[in-house]
Amino acid sequence: NHSTNIFGETIGRLHLEKQNIEKMGGRKVKALRRAEKAQAQAEKASLESELAQEKEEIDHEFKQTYGFDEEETEKKRGF
């Protein structure tokens, strides 16, 4: 599928299958790597804060149920 225009230039058209850009490999720009790293750090920080909050809630429930802290018993036992 090629032709010549009025200026003598050859013009052609290539027929290729549709390419999935998401699956293509290639070099990542440094900014993208930094953004991914920052996103991973933000997710890790949010998970840690959620875990800390859940631990506080569990400790509070434990103290309400049994009347003492779990940490106090660990100190007495020597852990």
Short mmCIF file of N, CA and C in Angstrom, two decimals:
data_model
loop_
_atom_site.label_atom_id
_atom_site.label_comp_id
_atom_site.label_asym_id
_atom_site.label_seq_id
_atom_site.Cartn_x
_atom_site.Cartn_y
_atom_site.Cartn_z
N ASN A 1 0.84 -1.18 0.00
CA ASN A 1 0.00 0.00 0.00
C ASN A 1 0.88 1.24 0.00
N HIS A 2 1.41 1.55 -1.11
CA HIS A 2 2.18 2.79 -1.20
C HIS A 2 1.86 3.50 -2.51
N SER A 3 2.11 4.81 -2.48
CA SER A 3 1.85 5.63 -3.65
C SER A 3 2.84 6.78 -3.67
N THR A 4 2.83 7.55 -4.74
CA THR A 4 3.71 8.70 -4.87
C THR A 4 2.84 9.94 -5.01
N ASN A 5 3.19 10.98 -4.23
CA ASN A 5 2.40 12.22 -4.31
C ASN A 5 2.92 13.09 -5.45
N ILE A 6 2.37 14.29 -5.60
CA ILE A 6 2.73 15.15 -6.72
C ILE A 6 4.16 15.69 -6.63
N PHE A 7 4.77 15.61 -5.46
CA PHE A 7 6.14 16.08 -5.30
C PHE A 7 7.15 14.95 -5.50
N GLY A 8 6.70 13.75 -5.76
CA GLY A 8 7.59 12.64 -6.00
C GLY A 8 7.97 11.88 -4.75
N GLU A 9 7.31 12.19 -3.63
CA GLU A 9 7.59 11.50 -2.37
C GLU A 9 6.76 10.23 -2.29
N THR A 10 7.37 9.18 -1.79
CA THR A 10 6.67 7.92 -1.65
C THR A 10 5.93 7.92 -0.31
N ILE A 11 4.67 7.61 -0.39
CA ILE A 11 3.83 7.57 0.82
C ILE A 11 3.29 6.15 0.94
N GLY A 12 3.39 5.60 2.14
CA GLY A 12 2.91 4.25 2.35
C GLY A 12 2.15 4.13 3.66
N ARG A 13 1.46 3.04 3.77
CA ARG A 13 0.69 2.79 4.99
C ARG A 13 1.01 1.38 5.46
N LEU A 14 1.33 1.27 6.76
CA LEU A 14 1.61 -0.03 7.34
C LEU A 14 0.38 -0.53 8.09
N HIS A 15 0.12 -1.80 7.98
CA HIS A 15 -1.00 -2.40 8.70
C HIS A 15 -0.44 -3.31 9.77
N LEU A 16 -0.64 -2.93 11.02
CA LEU A 16 -0.14 -3.70 12.16
C LEU A 16 -1.30 -4.07 13.06
N GLU A 17 -1.09 -5.13 13.82
CA GLU A 17 -2.10 -5.51 14.81
C GLU A 17 -2.12 -4.47 15.92
N LYS A 18 -3.24 -4.38 16.60
CA LYS A 18 -3.38 -3.45 17.70
C LYS A 18 -2.44 -3.88 18.83
N GLN A 19 -1.71 -2.93 19.38
CA GLN A 19 -0.75 -3.23 20.44
C GLN A 19 -1.28 -2.77 21.78
N ASN A 20 -1.05 -3.58 22.80
CA ASN A 20 -1.44 -3.22 24.15
C ASN A 20 -0.26 -2.51 24.80
N ILE A 21 -0.39 -1.24 25.00
CA ILE A 21 0.71 -0.43 25.54
C ILE A 21 0.99 -0.79 26.99
N GLU A 22 -0.02 -1.21 27.74
CA GLU A 22 0.16 -1.56 29.15
C GLU A 22 1.11 -2.74 29.33
N LYS A 23 1.10 -3.68 28.38
CA LYS A 23 1.93 -4.88 28.52
C LYS A 23 3.33 -4.71 27.91
N MET A 24 3.54 -3.62 27.22
CA MET A 24 4.83 -3.42 26.57
C MET A 24 5.89 -3.06 27.60
N GLY A 25 7.05 -3.62 27.41
CA GLY A 25 8.17 -3.28 28.28
C GLY A 25 8.83 -2.01 27.77
N GLY A 26 9.63 -1.46 28.59
CA GLY A 26 10.34 -0.26 28.18
C GLY A 26 10.94 0.40 29.39
N ARG A 27 11.65 1.45 29.14
CA ARG A 27 12.27 2.17 30.24
C ARG A 27 11.24 3.05 30.92
N LYS A 28 11.30 3.06 32.22
CA LYS A 28 10.41 3.93 32.97
C LYS A 28 11.15 5.23 33.26
N VAL A 29 10.44 6.29 33.22
CA VAL A 29 11.01 7.57 33.54
C VAL A 29 11.27 7.63 35.04
N LYS A 30 12.33 8.31 35.41
CA LYS A 30 12.70 8.38 36.82
C LYS A 30 11.56 8.94 37.68
N ALA A 31 10.83 9.89 37.14
CA ALA A 31 9.71 10.47 37.88
C ALA A 31 8.65 9.42 38.18
N LEU A 32 8.40 8.50 37.25
CA LEU A 32 7.40 7.46 37.49
C LEU A 32 7.86 6.52 38.59
N ARG A 33 9.15 6.18 38.58
CA ARG A 33 9.67 5.30 39.63
C ARG A 33 9.55 5.97 40.99
N ARG A 34 9.84 7.26 41.04
CA ARG A 34 9.72 8.00 42.31
C ARG A 34 8.27 8.05 42.76
N ALA A 35 7.36 8.25 41.82
CA ALA A 35 5.93 8.31 42.17
C ALA A 35 5.45 6.97 42.70
N GLU A 36 5.89 5.87 42.08
CA GLU A 36 5.51 4.54 42.56
C GLU A 36 6.07 4.29 43.95
N LYS A 37 7.31 4.72 44.18
CA LYS A 37 7.93 4.53 45.50
C LYS A 37 7.19 5.36 46.55
N ALA A 38 6.84 6.59 46.21
CA ALA A 38 6.11 7.43 47.16
C ALA A 38 4.74 6.84 47.46
N GLN A 39 4.09 6.30 46.46
CA GLN A 39 2.78 5.68 46.67
C GLN A 39 2.90 4.45 47.56
N ALA A 40 3.93 3.65 47.35
CA ALA A 40 4.14 2.47 48.18
C ALA A 40 4.41 2.87 49.63
N GLN A 41 5.19 3.92 49.83
CA GLN A 41 5.46 4.39 51.19
C GLN A 41 4.20 4.91 51.86
N ALA A 42 3.37 5.61 51.10
CA ALA A 42 2.12 6.13 51.66
C ALA A 42 1.19 4.98 52.05
N GLU A 43 1.11 3.94 51.22
CA GLU A 43 0.28 2.78 51.55
C GLU A 43 0.80 2.08 52.79
N LYS A 44 2.12 1.95 52.90
CA LYS A 44 2.72 1.30 54.07
C LYS A 44 2.44 2.10 55.33
N ALA A 45 2.55 3.43 55.25
CA ALA A 45 2.28 4.28 56.40
C ALA A 45 0.82 4.17 56.83
N SER A 46 -0.10 4.14 55.86
CA SER A 46 -1.51 4.04 56.22
C SER A 46 -1.82 2.69 56.85
N LEU A 47 -1.21 1.61 56.35
CA LEU A 47 -1.40 0.29 56.96
C LEU A 47 -0.88 0.25 58.39
N GLU A 48 0.30 0.85 58.59
CA GLU A 48 0.86 0.86 59.94
C GLU A 48 -0.01 1.65 60.90
N SER A 49 -0.57 2.77 60.43
CA SER A 49 -1.44 3.56 61.31
C SER A 49 -2.73 2.80 61.63
N GLU A 50 -3.27 2.08 60.64
CA GLU A 50 -4.46 1.27 60.89
C GLU A 50 -4.17 0.17 61.90
N LEU A 51 -3.02 -0.48 61.75
CA LEU A 51 -2.65 -1.54 62.70
C LEU A 51 -2.47 -0.99 64.11
N ALA A 52 -1.85 0.18 64.22
CA ALA A 52 -1.67 0.79 65.53
C ALA A 52 -3.01 1.14 66.16
N GLN A 53 -3.93 1.64 65.36
CA GLN A 53 -5.26 1.98 65.86
C GLN A 53 -6.00 0.72 66.31
N GLU A 54 -5.91 -0.34 65.53
CA GLU A 54 -6.57 -1.59 65.92
C GLU A 54 -5.98 -2.15 67.21
N LYS A 55 -4.66 -2.06 67.37
CA LYS A 55 -4.01 -2.54 68.59
C LYS A 55 -4.51 -1.76 69.80
N GLU A 56 -4.64 -0.43 69.65
CA GLU A 56 -5.14 0.39 70.75
C GLU A 56 -6.57 -0.03 71.12
N GLU A 57 -7.40 -0.28 70.11
CA GLU A 57 -8.78 -0.70 70.37
C GLU A 57 -8.82 -2.06 71.07
N ILE A 58 -7.98 -2.98 70.64
CA ILE A 58 -7.95 -4.31 71.25
C ILE A 58 -7.45 -4.21 72.69
N ASP A 59 -6.41 -3.38 72.92
CA ASP A 59 -5.91 -3.20 74.28
C ASP A 59 -6.97 -2.59 75.19
N HIS A 60 -7.73 -1.65 74.64
CA HIS A 60 -8.79 -1.01 75.42
C HIS A 60 -9.88 -2.03 75.78
N GLU A 61 -10.27 -2.85 74.80
CA GLU A 61 -11.27 -3.89 75.07
C GLU A 61 -10.76 -4.90 76.09
N PHE A 62 -9.49 -5.26 76.00
CA PHE A 62 -8.89 -6.20 76.95
C PHE A 62 -8.95 -5.64 78.36
N LYS A 63 -8.59 -4.36 78.50
CA LYS A 63 -8.59 -3.74 79.82
C LYS A 63 -10.01 -3.65 80.37
N GLN A 64 -10.98 -3.34 79.51
CA GLN A 64 -12.36 -3.27 79.98
C GLN A 64 -12.87 -4.65 80.39
N THR A 65 -12.48 -5.68 79.67
CA THR A 65 -12.96 -7.02 79.95
C THR A 65 -12.32 -7.60 81.21
N TYR A 66 -10.99 -7.48 81.30
CA TYR A 66 -10.27 -8.16 82.38
C TYR A 66 -9.84 -7.23 83.51
N GLY A 67 -9.92 -5.92 83.33
CA GLY A 67 -9.62 -4.98 84.39
C GLY A 67 -8.15 -4.64 84.55
N PHE A 68 -7.30 -5.12 83.69
CA PHE A 68 -5.88 -4.78 83.75
C PHE A 68 -5.30 -4.80 82.34
N ASP A 69 -4.12 -4.19 82.22
CA ASP A 69 -3.46 -4.14 80.90
C ASP A 69 -2.71 -5.43 80.64
N GLU A 70 -2.66 -5.78 79.40
CA GLU A 70 -1.89 -6.94 78.98
C GLU A 70 -0.39 -6.69 79.21
N GLU A 71 0.03 -5.43 79.05
CA GLU A 71 1.43 -5.07 79.24
C GLU A 71 1.86 -5.26 80.69
N GLU A 72 0.96 -4.98 81.64
CA GLU A 72 1.29 -5.14 83.06
C GLU A 72 1.62 -6.60 83.39
N THR A 73 0.85 -7.51 82.82
CA THR A 73 1.11 -8.94 83.09
C THR A 73 2.42 -9.38 82.45
N GLU A 74 2.75 -8.83 81.28
CA GLU A 74 4.01 -9.20 80.63
C GLU A 74 5.20 -8.69 81.44
N LYS A 75 5.06 -7.51 82.04
CA LYS A 75 6.15 -6.96 82.86
C LYS A 75 6.37 -7.81 84.11
N LYS A 76 5.27 -8.25 84.72
CA LYS A 76 5.36 -9.08 85.92
C LYS A 76 5.98 -10.42 85.62
N ARG A 77 5.69 -10.97 84.45
CA ARG A 77 6.24 -12.27 84.08
C ARG A 77 7.68 -12.17 83.62
N GLY A 78 8.13 -10.98 83.23
CA GLY A 78 9.50 -10.80 82.79
C GLY A 78 9.70 -10.95 81.30
N PHE A 79 8.65 -10.76 80.51
CA PHE A 79 8.75 -10.86 79.05
C PHE A 79 9.21 -9.57 78.47
#
